[in-house]
Amino acid sequence: MTIGKVSQKLEQTAWRLKNKILPGVLILMYHRVAEVDSDPWSLCVTPEHFAEHLEVLRKHRYPLSLQQLTETIRVRQPINRSVVITFDDGYADNFYNAKPLLKRHDIPATVFVTTGGIGHSREFWWDELDRLILQPGILPEILQLTINDSTYTWELGKAAYYSQADYQFYRHWSAAGKEDPSLRHTLYRSLYQLLYPLSIHKREKVLEAIRVWANAEPIGRSTHRSMSPEELLALEEGGLIEVGAHTVTHPFLSKLPVAYQQDEIQQSKHYLEEILGHPVTSFSYPHGDYTTNTISIIKEAGFTCACSSVVDRVQEHSNSFLLPRVEVQDWDGKTFARWLSRWL
């Protein structure tokens, strides 16, 4: 074994010992409870696996609500080992698939909602990009786009035709990996990298150009839609699930001027409060992205906590406006239990 591997092994051992000795709370980050054919960003946990996760949590860990955790930090009470469940974005399956399972196991959760999608049939832009590029069918061989005064050209060649067999074979492809099995996947990755830093108006202009090129309608899949106002109200019924804010358009906040950040944050809060009829006090940073100004805006808006994407456990000294979280994958119950034991 090399010195580097020995050092890495010691670091991992020290990390696990710290987790075992020091109490902490693990905030789990989910996005969707659904089963779909194409999931480039691994956002979905199947209902079957989510049920298994909840069984593990109910049996071995004390589930805590996000507001209970926030209050514990605020009054400086000792933190015990426990777990908090959160969801980002506000997909409709959070209501139809996740809530019944949470209710069955009596486990609380917080769902952070991107308000711009509420009640609309349009998909989130990353899902629409999947629909336009990675679904089976025929596309023109050449795509040319002008983005921020720069012209980009892609040639699909034989990948212009994407068969149902190809689609099924590659449906488990992850954009987080490094391999692109076809030029379709390379195109998706390239477009994603170009689109994500853009403002919503510039991004929509590019997406419209892609729609025209692909001869596609701007109609989202019902399996990928956001919740309606009525579904949001029903989601909170019973008091087990809290609705939190996740901005209006899901931007990278650090790339926006302060005034635009204020609009994104305050408008999402106010709109949710109009629907729900009570204060909304929890926030989640889209993409885990923020600046010191963002944190000040969150506090001034009246939020009591904000979740980030920093990978760690919450401890007594943690900042309530920079709460760390750990993303959960589509594991079965046994795999989830083994993963959880490394953290707690």
GROMACS .gro file of C-alpha atoms in nm:
model
  344
    1MET     CA    1   0.000   0.000   0.000
    2THR     CA    2   0.137   0.341  -0.096
    3ILE     CA    3   0.186   0.628   0.151
    4GLY     CA    4  -0.098   0.816  -0.019
    5LYS     CA    5  -0.339   0.526   0.026
    6VAL     CA    6  -0.235   0.482   0.389
    7SER     CA    7  -0.297   0.852   0.451
    8GLN     CA    8  -0.638   0.833   0.283
    9LYS     CA    9  -0.727   0.526   0.490
   10LEU     CA   10  -0.631   0.706   0.813
   11GLU     CA   11  -0.837   1.012   0.714
   12GLN     CA   12  -1.142   0.794   0.647
   13THR     CA   13  -1.098   0.615   0.981
   14ALA     CA   14  -1.064   0.946   1.168
   15TRP     CA   15  -1.377   1.080   0.992
   16ARG     CA   16  -1.580   0.774   1.091
   17LEU     CA   17  -1.456   0.789   1.450
   18LYS     CA   18  -1.552   1.157   1.473
   19ASN     CA   19  -1.900   1.075   1.345
   20LYS     CA   20  -1.938   0.801   1.604
   21ILE     CA   21  -1.806   1.004   1.897
   22LEU     CA   22  -1.959   1.347   1.829
   23PRO     CA   23  -2.339   1.364   1.809
   24GLY     CA   24  -2.486   1.524   1.500
   25VAL     CA   25  -2.793   1.553   1.282
   26LEU     CA   26  -2.789   1.441   0.921
   27ILE     CA   27  -3.012   1.639   0.685
   28LEU     CA   28  -3.103   1.422   0.387
   29MET     CA   29  -3.161   1.589   0.050
   30TYR     CA   30  -3.405   1.425  -0.189
   31HIS     CA   31  -3.564   1.569  -0.503
   32ARG     CA   32  -3.813   1.322  -0.641
   33VAL     CA   33  -3.991   1.000  -0.541
   34ALA     CA   34  -4.070   0.859  -0.882
   35GLU     CA   35  -3.969   0.602  -1.140
   36VAL     CA   36  -3.882   0.746  -1.481
   37ASP     CA   37  -3.697   0.604  -1.781
   38SER     CA   38  -3.450   0.891  -1.813
   39ASP     CA   39  -3.293   1.062  -1.511
   40PRO     CA   40  -2.966   1.230  -1.617
   41TRP     CA   41  -2.905   1.398  -1.281
   42SER     CA   42  -3.012   1.104  -1.062
   43LEU     CA   43  -3.290   1.307  -0.898
   44CYS     CA   44  -3.531   1.016  -0.856
   45VAL     CA   45  -3.561   0.763  -0.576
   46THR     CA   46  -3.822   0.500  -0.657
   47PRO     CA   47  -4.126   0.476  -0.426
   48GLU     CA   48  -4.018   0.124  -0.332
   49HIS     CA   49  -3.671   0.236  -0.224
   50PHE     CA   50  -3.802   0.549  -0.049
   51ALA     CA   51  -4.035   0.329   0.157
   52GLU     CA   52  -3.733   0.116   0.252
   53HIS     CA   53  -3.538   0.429   0.352
   54LEU     CA   54  -3.822   0.535   0.581
   55GLU     CA   55  -3.839   0.191   0.738
   56VAL     CA   56  -3.469   0.215   0.820
   57LEU     CA   57  -3.511   0.565   0.967
   58ARG     CA   58  -3.814   0.472   1.175
   59LYS     CA   59  -3.642   0.163   1.310
   60HIS     CA   60  -3.292   0.292   1.380
   61ARG     CA   61  -3.287   0.674   1.380
   62TYR     CA   62  -3.497   0.943   1.543
   63PRO     CA   63  -3.658   1.148   1.263
   64LEU     CA   64  -3.667   1.519   1.339
   65SER     CA   65  -3.838   1.809   1.160
   66LEU     CA   66  -3.624   2.090   1.021
   67GLN     CA   67  -3.792   2.345   1.248
   68GLN     CA   68  -3.727   2.127   1.554
   69LEU     CA   69  -3.360   2.117   1.457
   70THR     CA   70  -3.350   2.493   1.401
   71GLU     CA   71  -3.503   2.558   1.742
   72THR     CA   72  -3.254   2.321   1.906
   73ILE     CA   73  -2.967   2.521   1.757
   74ARG     CA   74  -3.129   2.854   1.847
   75VAL     CA   75  -3.168   2.775   2.218
   76ARG     CA   76  -2.830   2.596   2.223
   77GLN     CA   77  -2.968   2.265   2.342
   78PRO     CA   78  -2.749   1.955   2.307
   79ILE     CA   79  -2.786   1.788   1.968
   80ASN     CA   80  -2.863   1.418   1.960
   81ARG     CA   81  -2.805   1.184   1.668
   82SER     CA   82  -3.105   1.212   1.439
   83VAL     CA   83  -3.210   1.264   1.077
   84VAL     CA   84  -3.407   1.535   0.893
   85ILE     CA   85  -3.569   1.477   0.552
   86THR     CA   86  -3.584   1.754   0.290
   87PHE     CA   87  -3.688   1.774  -0.076
   88ASP     CA   88  -3.580   2.036  -0.328
   89ASP     CA   89  -3.770   2.183  -0.627
   90GLY     CA   90  -4.136   2.095  -0.564
   91TYR     CA   91  -4.214   1.815  -0.811
   92ALA     CA   92  -4.575   1.690  -0.799
   93ASP     CA   93  -4.457   1.342  -0.704
   94ASN     CA   94  -4.356   1.485  -0.365
   95PHE     CA   95  -4.730   1.504  -0.296
   96TYR     CA   96  -4.852   1.193  -0.478
   97ASN     CA   97  -4.570   0.950  -0.394
   98ALA     CA   98  -4.367   1.086  -0.102
   99LYS     CA   99  -4.640   1.218   0.129
  100PRO     CA  100  -4.837   0.889   0.160
  101LEU     CA  101  -4.517   0.706   0.256
  102LEU     CA  102  -4.409   0.976   0.503
  103LYS     CA  103  -4.758   0.964   0.656
  104ARG     CA  104  -4.751   0.585   0.683
  105HIS     CA  105  -4.425   0.597   0.877
  106ASP     CA  106  -4.511   0.919   1.065
  107ILE     CA  107  -4.189   1.092   0.955
  108PRO     CA  108  -4.177   1.471   0.904
  109ALA     CA  109  -4.019   1.642   0.604
  110THR     CA  110  -3.964   1.984   0.449
  111VAL     CA  111  -4.033   2.041   0.079
  112PHE     CA  112  -3.857   2.343  -0.074
  113VAL     CA  113  -4.060   2.474  -0.367
  114THR     CA  114  -3.946   2.669  -0.672
  115THR     CA  115  -4.249   2.892  -0.710
  116GLY     CA  116  -4.211   2.977  -1.078
  117GLY     CA  117  -4.327   2.627  -1.169
  118ILE     CA  118  -4.635   2.617  -0.947
  119GLY     CA  119  -4.948   2.537  -1.146
  120HIS     CA  120  -4.769   2.526  -1.484
  121SER     CA  121  -4.735   2.233  -1.722
  122ARG     CA  122  -4.383   2.336  -1.824
  123GLU     CA  123  -4.093   2.126  -1.701
  124PHE     CA  124  -3.784   2.252  -1.521
  125TRP     CA  125  -3.534   2.353  -1.788
  126TRP     CA  126  -3.299   2.061  -1.721
  127ASP     CA  127  -3.590   1.820  -1.768
  128GLU     CA  128  -3.697   1.994  -2.089
  129LEU     CA  129  -3.343   1.961  -2.219
  130ASP     CA  130  -3.365   1.588  -2.150
  131ARG     CA  131  -3.697   1.573  -2.338
  132LEU     CA  132  -3.558   1.760  -2.637
  133ILE     CA  133  -3.220   1.584  -2.667
  134LEU     CA  134  -3.226   1.243  -2.496
  135GLN     CA  135  -3.564   1.104  -2.598
  136PRO     CA  136  -3.586   0.858  -2.892
  137GLY     CA  137  -3.656   0.999  -3.237
  138ILE     CA  138  -3.492   1.189  -3.520
  139LEU     CA  139  -3.325   1.529  -3.489
  140PRO     CA  140  -3.156   1.742  -3.757
  141GLU     CA  141  -2.790   1.649  -3.796
  142ILE     CA  142  -2.656   2.000  -3.725
  143LEU     CA  143  -2.745   2.238  -3.441
  144GLN     CA  144  -2.614   2.594  -3.443
  145LEU     CA  145  -2.684   2.839  -3.159
  146THR     CA  146  -2.571   3.189  -3.071
  147ILE     CA  147  -2.531   3.238  -2.697
  148ASN     CA  148  -2.390   3.560  -2.549
  149ASP     CA  149  -2.256   3.668  -2.891
  150SER     CA  150  -2.071   3.339  -2.940
  151THR     CA  151  -2.177   3.086  -3.205
  152TYR     CA  152  -2.169   2.714  -3.127
  153THR     CA  153  -2.213   2.429  -3.374
  154TRP     CA  154  -2.274   2.060  -3.306
  155GLU     CA  155  -2.287   1.780  -3.562
  156LEU     CA  156  -2.483   1.472  -3.453
  157GLY     CA  157  -2.409   1.257  -3.756
  158LYS     CA  158  -2.556   0.909  -3.707
  159ALA     CA  159  -2.671   1.010  -3.357
  160ALA     CA  160  -2.937   1.226  -3.523
  161TYR     CA  161  -3.141   0.904  -3.518
  162TYR     CA  162  -3.186   0.773  -3.164
  163SER     CA  163  -3.378   0.447  -3.154
  164GLN     CA  164  -3.604   0.319  -2.876
  165ALA     CA  165  -3.353   0.038  -2.823
  166ASP     CA  166  -3.068   0.289  -2.781
  167TYR     CA  167  -3.279   0.495  -2.542
  168GLN     CA  168  -3.355   0.194  -2.322
  169PHE     CA  169  -2.994   0.077  -2.329
  170TYR     CA  170  -2.856   0.414  -2.216
  171ARG     CA  171  -3.143   0.522  -1.989
  172HIS     CA  172  -2.929   0.487  -1.674
  173TRP     CA  173  -2.667   0.729  -1.805
  174SER     CA  174  -2.565   0.991  -1.550
  175ALA     CA  175  -2.460   1.341  -1.651
  176ALA     CA  176  -2.254   1.352  -1.331
  177GLY     CA  177  -2.020   1.090  -1.479
  178LYS     CA  178  -1.744   1.146  -1.731
  179GLU     CA  179  -1.849   0.910  -2.010
  180ASP     CA  180  -2.079   1.009  -2.296
  181PRO     CA  181  -2.200   0.696  -2.478
  182SER     CA  182  -2.323   0.889  -2.781
  183LEU     CA  183  -2.312   1.234  -2.942
  184ARG     CA  184  -2.666   1.288  -2.807
  185HIS     CA  185  -2.527   1.267  -2.454
  186THR     CA  186  -2.233   1.491  -2.543
  187LEU     CA  187  -2.479   1.745  -2.683
  188TYR     CA  188  -2.693   1.731  -2.368
  189ARG     CA  189  -2.390   1.788  -2.146
  190SER     CA  190  -2.260   2.075  -2.363
  191LEU     CA  191  -2.597   2.249  -2.369
  192TYR     CA  192  -2.642   2.209  -1.995
  193GLN     CA  193  -2.305   2.371  -1.930
  194LEU     CA  194  -2.397   2.663  -2.155
  195LEU     CA  195  -2.752   2.706  -2.023
  196TYR     CA  196  -2.712   2.686  -1.646
  197PRO     CA  197  -2.528   3.021  -1.597
  198LEU     CA  198  -2.777   3.215  -1.812
  199SER     CA  199  -3.056   3.437  -1.685
  200ILE     CA  200  -3.403   3.289  -1.719
  201HIS     CA  201  -3.481   3.515  -2.017
  202LYS     CA  202  -3.164   3.427  -2.209
  203ARG     CA  203  -3.207   3.058  -2.125
  204GLU     CA  204  -3.567   3.059  -2.247
  205LYS     CA  205  -3.457   3.221  -2.573
  206VAL     CA  206  -3.200   2.943  -2.628
  207LEU     CA  207  -3.449   2.670  -2.534
  208GLU     CA  208  -3.698   2.813  -2.783
  209ALA     CA  209  -3.431   2.795  -3.055
  210ILE     CA  210  -3.367   2.430  -2.961
  211ARG     CA  211  -3.742   2.356  -2.971
  212VAL     CA  212  -3.769   2.502  -3.320
  213TRP     CA  213  -3.463   2.301  -3.431
  214ALA     CA  214  -3.608   1.981  -3.280
  215ASN     CA  215  -3.960   2.056  -3.411
  216ALA     CA  216  -4.089   2.008  -3.055
  217GLU     CA  217  -4.379   2.164  -2.867
  218PRO     CA  218  -4.323   2.354  -2.538
  219ILE     CA  219  -4.549   2.106  -2.357
  220GLY     CA  220  -4.402   1.936  -2.052
  221ARG     CA  221  -4.445   1.575  -1.949
  222SER     CA  222  -4.705   1.530  -1.675
  223THR     CA  223  -4.457   1.306  -1.494
  224HIS     CA  224  -4.216   1.598  -1.455
  225ARG     CA  225  -4.446   1.884  -1.355
  226SER     CA  226  -4.444   2.093  -1.039
  227MET     CA  227  -4.724   2.100  -0.784
  228SER     CA  228  -5.035   2.313  -0.824
  229PRO     CA  229  -5.151   2.555  -0.550
  230GLU     CA  230  -5.418   2.303  -0.448
  231GLU     CA  231  -5.159   2.025  -0.420
  232LEU     CA  232  -4.935   2.248  -0.209
  233LEU     CA  233  -5.220   2.309   0.035
  234ALA     CA  234  -5.296   1.938   0.049
  235LEU     CA  235  -4.926   1.861   0.097
  236GLU     CA  236  -4.924   2.055   0.424
  237GLU     CA  237  -5.252   1.910   0.553
  238GLY     CA  238  -5.196   1.708   0.868
  239GLY     CA  239  -4.893   1.910   0.978
  240LEU     CA  240  -4.635   1.643   0.894
  241ILE     CA  241  -4.483   1.828   0.597
  242GLU     CA  242  -4.353   2.184   0.596
  243VAL     CA  243  -4.329   2.387   0.274
  244GLY     CA  244  -4.018   2.602   0.234
  245ALA     CA  245  -3.901   2.847  -0.033
  246HIS     CA  246  -3.651   2.769  -0.310
  247THR     CA  247  -3.661   3.099  -0.511
  248VAL     CA  248  -3.883   3.175  -0.813
  249THR     CA  249  -3.668   3.051  -1.104
  250HIS     CA  250  -3.400   2.831  -0.939
  251PRO     CA  251  -3.103   3.053  -1.039
  252PHE     CA  252  -2.741   3.055  -0.928
  253LEU     CA  253  -2.792   3.336  -0.677
  254SER     CA  254  -2.425   3.431  -0.665
  255LYS     CA  255  -2.445   3.533  -1.034
  256LEU     CA  256  -2.730   3.779  -0.971
  257PRO     CA  257  -2.710   4.143  -0.854
  258VAL     CA  258  -2.829   4.192  -0.496
  259ALA     CA  259  -3.161   4.346  -0.609
  260TYR     CA  260  -3.237   4.041  -0.827
  261GLN     CA  261  -3.148   3.807  -0.542
  262GLN     CA  262  -3.393   3.994  -0.320
  263ASP     CA  263  -3.666   3.955  -0.581
  264GLU     CA  264  -3.604   3.582  -0.622
  265ILE     CA  265  -3.604   3.518  -0.247
  266GLN     CA  266  -3.876   3.755  -0.127
  267GLN     CA  267  -4.119   3.686  -0.412
  268SER     CA  268  -4.097   3.310  -0.363
  269LYS     CA  269  -4.166   3.355   0.009
  270HIS     CA  270  -4.460   3.589  -0.043
  271TYR     CA  271  -4.622   3.372  -0.311
  272LEU     CA  272  -4.606   3.062  -0.094
  273GLU     CA  273  -4.748   3.256   0.200
  274GLU     CA  274  -5.040   3.373  -0.018
  275ILE     CA  275  -5.118   3.013  -0.110
  276LEU     CA  276  -5.067   2.859   0.234
  277GLY     CA  277  -5.197   3.139   0.451
  278HIS     CA  278  -4.914   3.135   0.703
  279PRO     CA  279  -4.547   3.243   0.730
  280VAL     CA  280  -4.287   3.042   0.539
  281THR     CA  281  -3.967   3.028   0.744
  282SER     CA  282  -3.738   2.771   0.578
  283PHE     CA  283  -3.525   2.826   0.268
  284SER     CA  284  -3.297   2.621   0.045
  285TYR     CA  285  -3.028   2.770  -0.181
  286PRO     CA  286  -3.071   2.648  -0.542
  287HIS     CA  287  -2.760   2.455  -0.645
  288GLY     CA  288  -2.632   2.525  -0.290
  289ASP     CA  289  -2.512   2.857  -0.429
  290TYR     CA  290  -2.500   3.182  -0.226
  291THR     CA  291  -2.296   3.485  -0.122
  292THR     CA  292  -2.270   3.672   0.206
  293ASN     CA  293  -2.528   3.912   0.064
  294THR     CA  294  -2.762   3.620   0.002
  295ILE     CA  295  -2.745   3.516   0.366
  296SER     CA  296  -2.824   3.871   0.477
  297ILE     CA  297  -3.126   3.879   0.244
  298ILE     CA  298  -3.249   3.547   0.384
  299LYS     CA  299  -3.230   3.677   0.739
  300GLU     CA  300  -3.395   4.009   0.654
  301ALA     CA  301  -3.679   3.830   0.472
  302GLY     CA  302  -3.777   3.655   0.796
  303PHE     CA  303  -3.650   3.303   0.737
  304THR     CA  304  -3.528   3.114   1.044
  305CYS     CA  305  -3.303   2.868   0.859
  306ALA     CA  306  -3.154   2.790   0.520
  307CYS     CA  307  -3.017   2.465   0.380
  308SER     CA  308  -2.703   2.449   0.170
  309SER     CA  309  -2.541   2.166  -0.025
  310VAL     CA  310  -2.230   2.147   0.193
  311VAL     CA  311  -2.174   1.779   0.269
  312ASP     CA  312  -2.155   1.738   0.646
  313ARG     CA  313  -2.362   1.680   0.959
  314VAL     CA  314  -2.528   1.953   1.164
  315GLN     CA  315  -2.371   2.007   1.505
  316GLU     CA  316  -2.435   2.242   1.796
  317HIS     CA  317  -2.214   2.517   1.654
  318SER     CA  318  -2.367   2.499   1.303
  319ASN     CA  319  -2.496   2.816   1.136
  320SER     CA  320  -2.876   2.788   1.096
  321PHE     CA  321  -2.849   2.975   0.765
  322LEU     CA  322  -2.586   2.740   0.621
  323LEU     CA  323  -2.717   2.401   0.727
  324PRO     CA  324  -2.525   2.118   0.556
  325ARG     CA  325  -2.702   1.835   0.379
  326VAL     CA  326  -2.620   1.503   0.214
  327GLU     CA  327  -2.785   1.392  -0.109
  328VAL     CA  328  -2.950   1.051  -0.111
  329GLN     CA  329  -2.931   0.818  -0.412
  330ASP     CA  330  -3.173   0.552  -0.534
  331TRP     CA  331  -3.042   0.284  -0.298
  332ASP     CA  332  -3.233  -0.014  -0.164
  333GLY     CA  333  -3.292  -0.030   0.211
  334LYS     CA  334  -2.983  -0.235   0.297
  335THR     CA  335  -2.751  -0.009   0.100
  336PHE     CA  336  -2.913   0.299   0.253
  337ALA     CA  337  -2.870   0.155   0.605
  338ARG     CA  338  -2.499   0.084   0.544
  339TRP     CA  339  -2.449   0.434   0.404
  340LEU     CA  340  -2.632   0.590   0.698
  341SER     CA  341  -2.423   0.399   0.951
  342ARG     CA  342  -2.108   0.568   0.818
  343TRP     CA  343  -2.257   0.907   0.902
  344LEU     CA  344  -2.424   0.828   1.233
   0.00000   0.00000   0.00000
